[in-house]
Coordinates of C-alpha atoms and ligand atoms in Angstrom, one line a residue:
M1 CA 28.1 60.5 -231.8
S2 CA 31.4 59.0 -230.6
T3 CA 31.7 57.8 -227.0
I4 CA 34.8 58.9 -225.2
A5 CA 35.9 57.1 -222.1
V6 CA 38.6 58.2 -219.6
V7 CA 40.8 55.8 -217.8
P8 CA 42.2 57.9 -214.9
G9 CA 44.8 57.0 -212.3
S10 CA 48.1 57.8 -210.7
F11 CA 49.9 55.2 -212.8
D12 CA 52.9 55.5 -210.5
P13 CA 54.0 53.4 -212.4
V14 CA 51.8 52.0 -215.0
T15 CA 51.5 48.2 -214.6
L16 CA 50.6 45.4 -217.1
G17 CA 47.2 45.3 -215.2
H18 CA 46.6 48.9 -216.1
L19 CA 47.6 48.2 -219.7
D20 CA 45.2 45.3 -219.9
V21 CA 42.3 47.6 -218.9
I22 CA 43.4 50.3 -221.3
V23 CA 43.6 47.9 -224.3
R24 CA 40.2 46.3 -223.5
A25 CA 38.6 49.7 -223.0
A26 CA 40.0 50.8 -226.4
G27 CA 38.0 47.9 -227.9
L28 CA 34.8 49.0 -226.3
F29 CA 34.8 52.8 -226.8
D30 CA 35.4 55.1 -229.8
E31 CA 38.1 57.0 -228.0
V32 CA 40.0 56.3 -224.8
H33 CA 41.8 59.0 -222.8
V34 CA 44.3 57.6 -220.4
L35 CA 44.7 60.4 -217.8
V36 CA 47.5 60.7 -215.3
V37 CA 45.9 62.6 -212.4
H38 CA 47.3 63.7 -209.1
N39 CA 45.8 61.7 -206.2
P40 CA 45.6 64.1 -203.3
E41 CA 46.0 61.2 -200.9
K42 CA 49.3 60.0 -202.3
T43 CA 52.8 61.3 -202.6
A44 CA 54.1 60.8 -206.2
F45 CA 57.2 58.8 -206.8
I46 CA 57.6 59.2 -210.6
P47 CA 57.3 62.6 -212.2
V48 CA 54.1 63.0 -214.2
E49 CA 55.9 63.5 -217.6
H50 CA 57.7 60.2 -217.2
R51 CA 54.4 58.4 -216.2
V52 CA 52.7 59.8 -219.4
D53 CA 55.7 58.7 -221.5
F54 CA 55.7 55.2 -220.0
I55 CA 52.0 54.7 -220.7
A56 CA 52.3 56.1 -224.3
D57 CA 55.2 53.8 -225.1
A58 CA 53.4 50.8 -223.6
V59 CA 50.2 51.5 -225.5
A60 CA 52.2 51.9 -228.8
E61 CA 54.0 48.6 -228.1
A62 CA 50.7 46.8 -227.2
G63 CA 49.2 48.0 -230.5
V64 CA 51.9 46.3 -232.5
D65 CA 50.6 42.8 -231.4
L66 CA 46.9 43.7 -232.2
P67 CA 45.0 43.4 -235.5
S68 CA 44.8 47.2 -235.5
P69 CA 47.0 49.7 -233.7
L70 CA 45.5 51.5 -230.7
E71 CA 45.0 54.8 -232.6
N72 CA 42.0 55.6 -230.5
V73 CA 44.0 56.0 -227.3
V74 CA 45.2 59.4 -226.1
V75 CA 47.6 59.6 -223.1
T76 CA 47.8 62.9 -221.2
S77 CA 47.8 64.4 -217.7
W78 CA 45.4 66.7 -215.8
S79 CA 46.2 69.0 -212.9
E80 CA 43.7 71.8 -213.3
G81 CA 40.9 70.6 -211.0
L82 CA 38.5 67.8 -210.7
L83 CA 38.6 64.7 -212.9
V84 CA 35.1 65.5 -214.1
D85 CA 36.3 68.9 -215.3
Y86 CA 38.6 67.1 -217.7
C87 CA 35.6 64.9 -218.7
S88 CA 33.6 68.0 -219.5
R89 CA 36.4 69.6 -221.4
V90 CA 36.7 66.6 -223.8
G91 CA 33.1 65.5 -223.8
A92 CA 33.6 62.2 -222.0
K93 CA 30.7 60.6 -220.2
V94 CA 32.4 57.5 -218.9
L95 CA 35.2 56.6 -216.6
V96 CA 36.8 53.1 -216.7
K97 CA 38.4 51.7 -213.6
G98 CA 40.0 48.3 -213.0
I99 CA 38.7 46.4 -210.0
R100 CA 40.9 43.7 -208.5
S101 CA 39.2 43.0 -205.1
Q102 CA 36.6 44.1 -202.6
V103 CA 39.1 46.6 -201.3
D104 CA 39.1 48.3 -204.7
V105 CA 35.2 48.2 -204.8
A106 CA 35.2 50.0 -201.4
Y107 CA 37.7 52.5 -202.5
E108 CA 36.2 53.2 -205.9
T109 CA 32.5 53.3 -205.1
P110 CA 32.3 56.7 -203.3
M111 CA 34.4 58.3 -206.1
A112 CA 32.1 56.8 -208.7
I113 CA 29.0 58.1 -206.9
M114 CA 30.6 61.5 -206.4
N115 CA 31.7 61.8 -210.0
R116 CA 28.1 60.9 -211.2
S117 CA 26.7 63.4 -208.7
L118 CA 29.1 66.2 -209.7
A119 CA 28.7 65.9 -213.5
G120 CA 26.6 62.9 -214.5
V121 CA 29.8 61.0 -215.5
E122 CA 29.2 57.2 -215.2
T123 CA 31.9 54.8 -214.0
V124 CA 32.4 51.4 -215.6
F125 CA 34.3 48.8 -213.5
M126 CA 36.3 46.2 -215.4
L127 CA 37.5 43.0 -213.8
P128 CA 41.2 42.2 -214.4
D129 CA 42.7 39.5 -216.4
P130 CA 43.5 36.9 -213.7
A131 CA 47.2 37.1 -214.7
H132 CA 47.3 40.7 -213.3
A133 CA 44.8 40.4 -210.5
L134 CA 47.2 41.0 -207.7
V135 CA 49.5 43.6 -209.3
S136 CA 49.5 47.1 -207.9
S137 CA 51.8 50.2 -208.4
S138 CA 52.6 50.4 -204.7
L139 CA 53.7 46.8 -204.5
V140 CA 55.8 47.2 -207.7
R141 CA 57.5 50.2 -206.1
Q142 CA 58.1 48.3 -202.9
V143 CA 59.6 45.2 -204.6
A144 CA 61.7 47.3 -207.0
G145 CA 63.0 49.5 -204.1
L146 CA 64.1 46.4 -202.2
G147 CA 66.0 45.1 -205.2
G148 CA 63.3 42.6 -206.5
D149 CA 62.5 41.8 -210.1
V150 CA 59.4 43.6 -211.3
S151 CA 59.8 42.7 -215.0
P152 CA 56.7 40.3 -214.9
Y153 CA 54.5 43.2 -213.8
V154 CA 55.4 46.4 -215.7
P155 CA 56.6 47.4 -219.2
A156 CA 60.4 46.9 -219.8
D157 CA 61.3 50.6 -219.7
V158 CA 59.5 51.0 -216.3
T159 CA 61.6 48.1 -215.0
A160 CA 64.7 49.8 -216.1
Y161 CA 63.7 53.1 -214.7
L162 CA 62.8 51.7 -211.3
Q163 CA 66.0 49.7 -211.3
S164 CA 68.0 52.9 -211.9
R165 CA 66.2 54.8 -209.1
S166 CA 66.8 51.9 -206.8
D167 CA 70.5 51.8 -207.7
S168 CA 70.9 55.5 -207.1
A169 CA 69.0 55.4 -203.8
A170 CA 71.3 52.6 -202.7
N171 CA 74.4 54.6 -203.8
T172 CA 73.4 57.6 -201.8
G173 CA 72.2 55.7 -198.9
A174 CA 68.7 57.1 -199.4
R175 CA 65.5 54.9 -199.3
Ligands
PNS201 O1 45.4 55.4 -209.3 P1 44.6 56.0 -208.2 O2 45.6 56.8 -207.3 O3 43.7 55.1 -207.4 O4 43.7 57.2 -208.9 C1 42.8 58.0 -208.1 C2 42.4 59.2 -208.9 C3 43.6 60.0 -209.3 C4 41.6 58.8 -210.1 C5 41.5 60.1 -208.0 O5 42.3 60.4 -206.9 C6 41.0 61.3 -208.6 O6 40.0 61.2 -209.3 N1 41.7 62.5 -208.4 C7 41.3 63.7 -209.1 C8 40.6 64.7 -208.1 C9 39.1 64.5 -208.1 O7 38.5 64.7 -209.1 N2 38.6 64.2 -206.9 C10 37.2 63.9 -206.8 C11 36.9 62.5 -207.3 S1 35.6 61.8 -206.4

């Protein structure tokens, strides 16, 4: 039986830290579903379709440098209920989450316990590559919005997108 793992998140935007977790999960599980999910506690910045496209493009590009392409990675979104409902639909028993700090542990632990209680779905925590240990989507958005260079932290097309949003916000006076 093949093991399907889901890597869920807002990915607003996807960072190189997320990508590192996705690529490593793809080496551990038969199938990996990267799932863009609405976080009820956050207001989205990038439309879901763009977030899915950015991840799919980054995964395809990451596969080029690997011995075998990341053909076991599916990128999609979910807005029809609980995260565990998606897991049930595709037969996934595992969630994979990146953990950068104690703050992440505190944030993720109740969700992991709830998801296991709701549907028996286990959560595997993965430590980041140290190169990406301090990167977060919210910091990337903040730096880009204030005109900083985010190219070391996100895929190139995400940098270009954030740059264009920052420019148009500056042109209209909006922030
Ligand atoms: O990248 P994020 O914002 O930390 O991801 C959090 C996310 C989207 C995985 C979480 O908010 C979530 O699971 N949302 C789906 C709704 C749900 O199932 N809630 C109950 C989980 S305990």
